[in-house]
Coordinates of C-alpha atoms and ligand atoms in Angstrom, one line a residue:
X1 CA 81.3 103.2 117.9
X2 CA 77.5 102.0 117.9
X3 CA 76.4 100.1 114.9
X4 CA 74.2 102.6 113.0
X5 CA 77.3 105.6 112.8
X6 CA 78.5 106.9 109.9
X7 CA 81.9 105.8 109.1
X8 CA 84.3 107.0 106.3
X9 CA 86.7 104.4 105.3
X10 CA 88.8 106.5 103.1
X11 CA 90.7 104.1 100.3
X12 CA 88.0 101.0 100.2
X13 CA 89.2 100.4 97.2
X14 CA 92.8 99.0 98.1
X15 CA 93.5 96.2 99.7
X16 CA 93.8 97.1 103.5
X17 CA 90.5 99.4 102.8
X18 CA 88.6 96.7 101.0
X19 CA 89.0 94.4 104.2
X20 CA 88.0 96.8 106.4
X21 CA 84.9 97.4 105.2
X22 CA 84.3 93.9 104.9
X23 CA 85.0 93.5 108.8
X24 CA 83.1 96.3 109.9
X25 CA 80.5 95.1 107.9
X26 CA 80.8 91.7 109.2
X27 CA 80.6 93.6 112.6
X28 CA 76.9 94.8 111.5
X29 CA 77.7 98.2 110.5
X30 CA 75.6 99.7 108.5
X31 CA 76.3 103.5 107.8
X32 CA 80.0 103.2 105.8
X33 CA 80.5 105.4 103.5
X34 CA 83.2 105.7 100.6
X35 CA 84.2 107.5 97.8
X36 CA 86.4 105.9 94.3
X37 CA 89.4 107.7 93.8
X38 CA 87.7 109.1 90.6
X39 CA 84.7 110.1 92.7
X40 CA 87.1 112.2 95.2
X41 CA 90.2 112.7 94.4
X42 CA 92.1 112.9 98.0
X43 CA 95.0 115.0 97.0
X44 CA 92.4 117.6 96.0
X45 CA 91.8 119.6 98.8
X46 CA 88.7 121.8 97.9
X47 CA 87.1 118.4 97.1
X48 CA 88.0 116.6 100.2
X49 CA 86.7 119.3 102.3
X50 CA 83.2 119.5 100.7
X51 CA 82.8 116.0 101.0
X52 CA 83.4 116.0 105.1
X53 CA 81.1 119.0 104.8
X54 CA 78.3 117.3 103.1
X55 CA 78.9 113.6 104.6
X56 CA 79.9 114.7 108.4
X57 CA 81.1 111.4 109.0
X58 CA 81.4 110.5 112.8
X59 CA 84.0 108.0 112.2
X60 CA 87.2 108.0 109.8
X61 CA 89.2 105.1 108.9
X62 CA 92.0 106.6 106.6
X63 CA 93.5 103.7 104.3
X64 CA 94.2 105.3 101.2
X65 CA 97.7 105.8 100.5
X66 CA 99.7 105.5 97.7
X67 CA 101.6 102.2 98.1
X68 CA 104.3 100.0 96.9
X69 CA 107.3 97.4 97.4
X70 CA 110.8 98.1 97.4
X71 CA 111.4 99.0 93.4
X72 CA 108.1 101.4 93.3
X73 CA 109.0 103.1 96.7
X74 CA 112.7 103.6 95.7
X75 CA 111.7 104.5 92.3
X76 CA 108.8 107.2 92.6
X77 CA 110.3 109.2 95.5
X78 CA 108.7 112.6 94.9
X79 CA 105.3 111.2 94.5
X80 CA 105.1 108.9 97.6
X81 CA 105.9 111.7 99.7
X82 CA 104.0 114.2 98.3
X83 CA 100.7 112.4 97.2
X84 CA 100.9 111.1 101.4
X85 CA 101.1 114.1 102.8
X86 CA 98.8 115.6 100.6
X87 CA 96.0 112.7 101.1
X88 CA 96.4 112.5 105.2
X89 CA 96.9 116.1 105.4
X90 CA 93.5 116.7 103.3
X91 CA 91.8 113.7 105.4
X92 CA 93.1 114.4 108.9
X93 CA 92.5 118.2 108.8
X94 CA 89.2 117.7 107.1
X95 CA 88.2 115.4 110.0
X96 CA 89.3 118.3 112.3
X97 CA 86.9 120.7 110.8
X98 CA 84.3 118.8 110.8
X99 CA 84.6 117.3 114.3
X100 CA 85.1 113.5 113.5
X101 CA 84.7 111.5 117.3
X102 CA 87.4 109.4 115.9
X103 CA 90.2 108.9 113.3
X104 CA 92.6 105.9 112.8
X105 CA 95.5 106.4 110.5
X106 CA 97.4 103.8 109.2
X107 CA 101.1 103.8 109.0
X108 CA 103.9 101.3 108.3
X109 CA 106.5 99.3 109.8
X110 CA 109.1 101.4 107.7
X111 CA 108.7 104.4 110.0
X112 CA 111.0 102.8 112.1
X113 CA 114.8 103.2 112.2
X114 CA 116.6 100.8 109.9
X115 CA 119.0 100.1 112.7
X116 CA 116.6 99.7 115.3
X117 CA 116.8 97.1 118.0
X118 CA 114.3 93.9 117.1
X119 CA 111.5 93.6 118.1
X120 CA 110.7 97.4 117.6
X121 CA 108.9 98.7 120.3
X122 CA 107.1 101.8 119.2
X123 CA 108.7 104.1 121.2
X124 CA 112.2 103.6 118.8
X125 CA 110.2 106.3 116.9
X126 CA 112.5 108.9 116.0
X127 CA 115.6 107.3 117.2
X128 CA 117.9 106.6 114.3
X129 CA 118.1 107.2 110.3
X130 CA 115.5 105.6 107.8
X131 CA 116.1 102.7 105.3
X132 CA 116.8 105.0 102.2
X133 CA 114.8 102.6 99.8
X134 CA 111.6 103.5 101.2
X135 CA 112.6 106.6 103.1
X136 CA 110.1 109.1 101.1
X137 CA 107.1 106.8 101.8
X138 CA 108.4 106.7 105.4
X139 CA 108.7 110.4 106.0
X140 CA 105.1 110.8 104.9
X141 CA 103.8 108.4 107.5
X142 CA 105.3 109.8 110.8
X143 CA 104.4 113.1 109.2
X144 CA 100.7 111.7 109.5
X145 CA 101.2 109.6 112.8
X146 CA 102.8 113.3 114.1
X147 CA 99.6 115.3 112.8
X148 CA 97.4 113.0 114.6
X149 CA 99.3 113.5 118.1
X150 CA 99.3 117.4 117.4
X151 CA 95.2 117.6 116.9
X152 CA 95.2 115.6 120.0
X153 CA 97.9 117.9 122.3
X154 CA 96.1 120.9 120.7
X155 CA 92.2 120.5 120.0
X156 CA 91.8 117.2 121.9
X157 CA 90.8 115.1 119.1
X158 CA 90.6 111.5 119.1
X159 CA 93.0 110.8 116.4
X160 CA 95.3 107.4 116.7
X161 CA 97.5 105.6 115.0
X162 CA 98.2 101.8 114.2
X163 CA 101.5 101.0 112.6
X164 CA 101.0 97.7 110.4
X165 CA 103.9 95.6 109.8
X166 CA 104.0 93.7 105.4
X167 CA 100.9 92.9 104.6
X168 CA 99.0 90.1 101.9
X169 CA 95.4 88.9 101.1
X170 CA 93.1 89.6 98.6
X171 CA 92.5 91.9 96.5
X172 CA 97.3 92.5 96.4
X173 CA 99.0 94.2 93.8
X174 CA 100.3 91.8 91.5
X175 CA 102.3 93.5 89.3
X176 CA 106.3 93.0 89.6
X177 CA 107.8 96.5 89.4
X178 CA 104.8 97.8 92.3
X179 CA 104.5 94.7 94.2
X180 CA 106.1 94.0 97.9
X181 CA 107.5 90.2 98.0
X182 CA 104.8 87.9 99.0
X183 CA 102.6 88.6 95.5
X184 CA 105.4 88.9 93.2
X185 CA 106.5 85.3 94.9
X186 CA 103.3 83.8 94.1
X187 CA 102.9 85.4 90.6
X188 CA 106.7 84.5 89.6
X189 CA 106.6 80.8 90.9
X190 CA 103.1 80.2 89.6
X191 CA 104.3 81.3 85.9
X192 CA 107.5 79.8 86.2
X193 CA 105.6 76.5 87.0
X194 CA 102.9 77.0 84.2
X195 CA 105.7 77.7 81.5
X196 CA 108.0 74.9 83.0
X197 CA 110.7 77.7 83.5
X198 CA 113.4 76.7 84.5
X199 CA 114.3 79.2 86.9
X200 CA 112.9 82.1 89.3
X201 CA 114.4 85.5 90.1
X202 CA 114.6 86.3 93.7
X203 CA 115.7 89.8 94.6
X204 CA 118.3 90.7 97.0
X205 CA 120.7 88.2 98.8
X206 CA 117.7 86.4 100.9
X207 CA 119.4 87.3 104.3
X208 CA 116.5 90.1 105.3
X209 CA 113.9 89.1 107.5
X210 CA 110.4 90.1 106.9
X211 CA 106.9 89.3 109.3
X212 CA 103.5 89.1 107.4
X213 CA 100.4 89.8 108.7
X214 CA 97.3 88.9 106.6
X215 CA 95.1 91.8 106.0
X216 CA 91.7 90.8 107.5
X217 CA 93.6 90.2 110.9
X218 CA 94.8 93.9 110.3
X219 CA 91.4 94.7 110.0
X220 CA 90.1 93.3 112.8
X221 CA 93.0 95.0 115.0
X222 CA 91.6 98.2 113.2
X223 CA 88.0 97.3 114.7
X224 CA 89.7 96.5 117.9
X225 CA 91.5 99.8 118.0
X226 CA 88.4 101.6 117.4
X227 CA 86.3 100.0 119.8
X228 CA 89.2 100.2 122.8
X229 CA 92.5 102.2 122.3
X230 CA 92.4 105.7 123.0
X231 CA 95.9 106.6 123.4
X232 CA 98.3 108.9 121.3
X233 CA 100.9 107.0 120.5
X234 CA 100.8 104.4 118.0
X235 CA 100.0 101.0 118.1
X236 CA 102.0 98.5 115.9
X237 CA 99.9 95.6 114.1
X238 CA 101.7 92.4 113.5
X239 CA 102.2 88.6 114.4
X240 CA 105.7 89.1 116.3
X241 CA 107.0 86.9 114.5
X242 CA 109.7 87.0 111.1
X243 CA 111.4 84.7 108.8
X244 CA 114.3 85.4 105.9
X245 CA 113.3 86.2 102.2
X246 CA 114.6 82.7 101.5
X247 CA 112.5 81.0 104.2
X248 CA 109.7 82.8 102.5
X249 CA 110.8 81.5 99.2
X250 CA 110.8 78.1 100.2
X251 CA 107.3 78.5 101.6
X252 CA 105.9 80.0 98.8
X253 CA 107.6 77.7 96.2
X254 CA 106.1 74.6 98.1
X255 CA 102.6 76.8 98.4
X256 CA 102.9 76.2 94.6
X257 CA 104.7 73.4 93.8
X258 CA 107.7 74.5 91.7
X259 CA 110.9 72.3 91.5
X260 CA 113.1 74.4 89.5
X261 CA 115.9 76.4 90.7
X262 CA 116.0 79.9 92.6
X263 CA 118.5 82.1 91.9
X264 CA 119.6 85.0 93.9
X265 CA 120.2 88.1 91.9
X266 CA 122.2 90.4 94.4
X267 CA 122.0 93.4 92.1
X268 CA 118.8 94.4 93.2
X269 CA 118.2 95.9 96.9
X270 CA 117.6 93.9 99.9
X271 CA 115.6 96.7 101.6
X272 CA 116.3 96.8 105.6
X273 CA 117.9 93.8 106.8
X274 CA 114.6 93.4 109.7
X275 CA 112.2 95.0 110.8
X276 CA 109.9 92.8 113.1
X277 CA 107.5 94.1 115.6
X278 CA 107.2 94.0 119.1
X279 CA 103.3 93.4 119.5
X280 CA 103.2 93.3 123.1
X281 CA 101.3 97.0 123.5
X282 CA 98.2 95.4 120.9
X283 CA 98.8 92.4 122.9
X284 CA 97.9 94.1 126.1
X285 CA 95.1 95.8 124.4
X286 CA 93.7 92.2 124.0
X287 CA 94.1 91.5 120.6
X288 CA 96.6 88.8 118.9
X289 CA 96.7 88.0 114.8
X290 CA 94.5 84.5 113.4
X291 CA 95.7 83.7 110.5
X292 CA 99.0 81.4 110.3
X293 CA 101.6 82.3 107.0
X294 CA 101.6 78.6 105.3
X295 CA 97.8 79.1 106.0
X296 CA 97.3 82.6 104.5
X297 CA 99.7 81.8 101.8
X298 CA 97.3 78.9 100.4
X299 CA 94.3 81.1 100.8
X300 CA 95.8 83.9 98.5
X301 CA 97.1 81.7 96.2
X302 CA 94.3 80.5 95.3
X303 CA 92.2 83.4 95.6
X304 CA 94.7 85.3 93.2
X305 CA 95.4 82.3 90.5
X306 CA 93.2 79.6 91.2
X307 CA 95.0 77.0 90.4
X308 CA 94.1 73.9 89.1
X309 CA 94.7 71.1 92.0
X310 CA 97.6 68.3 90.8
X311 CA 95.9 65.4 90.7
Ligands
GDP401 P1 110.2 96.1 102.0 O1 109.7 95.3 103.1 O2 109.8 97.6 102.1 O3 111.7 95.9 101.8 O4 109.4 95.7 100.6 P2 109.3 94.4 99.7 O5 108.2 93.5 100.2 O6 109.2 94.9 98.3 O7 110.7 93.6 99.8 C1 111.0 92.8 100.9 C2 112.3 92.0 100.6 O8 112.0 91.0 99.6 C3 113.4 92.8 100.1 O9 114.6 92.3 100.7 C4 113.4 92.4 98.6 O10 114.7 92.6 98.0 C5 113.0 91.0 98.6 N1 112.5 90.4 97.4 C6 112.9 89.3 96.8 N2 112.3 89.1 95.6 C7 111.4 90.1 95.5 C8 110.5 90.5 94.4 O11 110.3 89.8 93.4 N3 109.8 91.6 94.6 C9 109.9 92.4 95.7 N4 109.1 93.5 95.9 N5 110.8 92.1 96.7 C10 111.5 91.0 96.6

């Protein structure tokens, strides 16, 4: 990918896009190009295929999806099936047409079978039933990872896939009905220490386990992937390693220094019980994640709430 090609990162807006532009820009590319969602409206299909006419990018990074934790997933079924297909159908074929070198799609961890053996090797594809929670969201994905293998085995296009595992870092959704655990952590601790609350609501029992990658590693296994993977089948992005809800709990409450109580309310869902991935394929490509948890998890905190150091 030299330095002056054009390259579309397609959701710069959102929090896995925003990073990748700043890593590729980091890289010294110059020649990114982007469109707001109010610019090009990716479920559009008419749009989206004048703007590969017109722009003719040679690269695609496609990051825009419409995303979500465990309540928004489970909630807006219809829409985060439909809206992804419709966005990575629009992108994908759209690169097709207009003969893009390269494509990387990004997936999700939750494509996986809930049952599936830890760590999940990418090859557990396809091999069991979905957690229902996020099922809709799920379908969508392989749907996309599936397209990209197809305009390989047919056309020959150079279209991959990279399967990241729960993501954080800046620039997270924040709010508590839409957010995934590690922001609504932060958020609900930090206000529960700022009002002197005297309690925090954890979802679920605790018991699931959960691995975190932070999102500029993920974009510098995108870079990677671009620069030196070639295959068809997808490549999972993670650390390789997990830890329980309530371990993450206990690292986020210390992160922010709250000394009240936590309590476990078991009427909300606890999602798939693990879903940690087996890294060793990314691994072998050469690349391995930076950024430590306890590390990552100061950093956000206090890029999202800048708080006020005790003194
Ligand atoms: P998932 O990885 O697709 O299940 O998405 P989430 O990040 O939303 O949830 C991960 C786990 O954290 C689930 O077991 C949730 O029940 C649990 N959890 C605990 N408290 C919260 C919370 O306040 N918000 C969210 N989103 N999840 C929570």
């Amino acid at each position: 990918m030299e330095l002056n090609a054009k390259i579309y990162v397609a959701g710069h807006r959102g929090m896995v896009g925003s990073a990748v532009v700043r890593r590729l820009q980091k890289a010294g590319y110059q020649n990114i190009v982007y469109r707001t969602s109010k610019e090009l409206d990716l479920r559009d299909t008419v749009a989206v295929n004048s703007f590969f006419a017109e722009e003719k990018p040679d690269y695609v990074i496609l990051a825009a999806a419409k995303v979500g934790g465990i309540m928004a997933n489970n909630t807006f079924r219809a829409d985060f099936l439909f809206e992804n297909l419709q966005i990575q159908n629009n992108v994908i074929h759209a690169s097709h047409e207009q003969a893009v070198k390269k494509l990387l799609f990004l997936g999700s961890s939750c494509i996986y079978p809930k049952m599936a053996p830890q760590p999940i090797k990418e090859e557990y594809l396809l091999t069991g039933p979905l957690e229902a929670t996020n099922e809709p969201y799920a379908l969508a994905k392989i749907a996309g990872l599936k397209l990209c293998e197809a305009y390989r085995d047919q056309y020959g296009s150079n279209f991959i896939s990279a399967m990241p595992t729960n993501l954080y870092g800046p620039g997270d959704n924040y709010d508590l009905n839409k957010s995934h655990v590690l922001p609504a952590l932060l958020r609900k601790f930090h206000e529960a220490k700022e009002n002197n609350a005297p309690e925090v609501e954890v979802w679920g029992t605790g018991t699931p386990r959960r691995e975190f990658l932070h999102v500029d590693d993920l974009a510098d296994a995108c870079l990677h992937l671009m620069l030196h993977y070639d295959g068809k089948e997808p490549v999972n992005v993670g650390t390789g390693e997990d830890l329980t809800i309530r371990e993450l709990v206990e690292l986020v409450r210390d992160t922010v220094g709250y000394t009240g109580n936590v309590r476990f309310n078991t009427d909300k869902p606890d999602g798939t019980p693990r879903k940690l991935l087996d890294v060793s394929k990314l691994a072998d490509a050469g690349w391995r994640y930076k950024t430590g948890l306890p590390e990552g998890i100061r950093a956000v905190y206090q890029e999202a709430f800048q708080p006020t150091p005790v003194a």
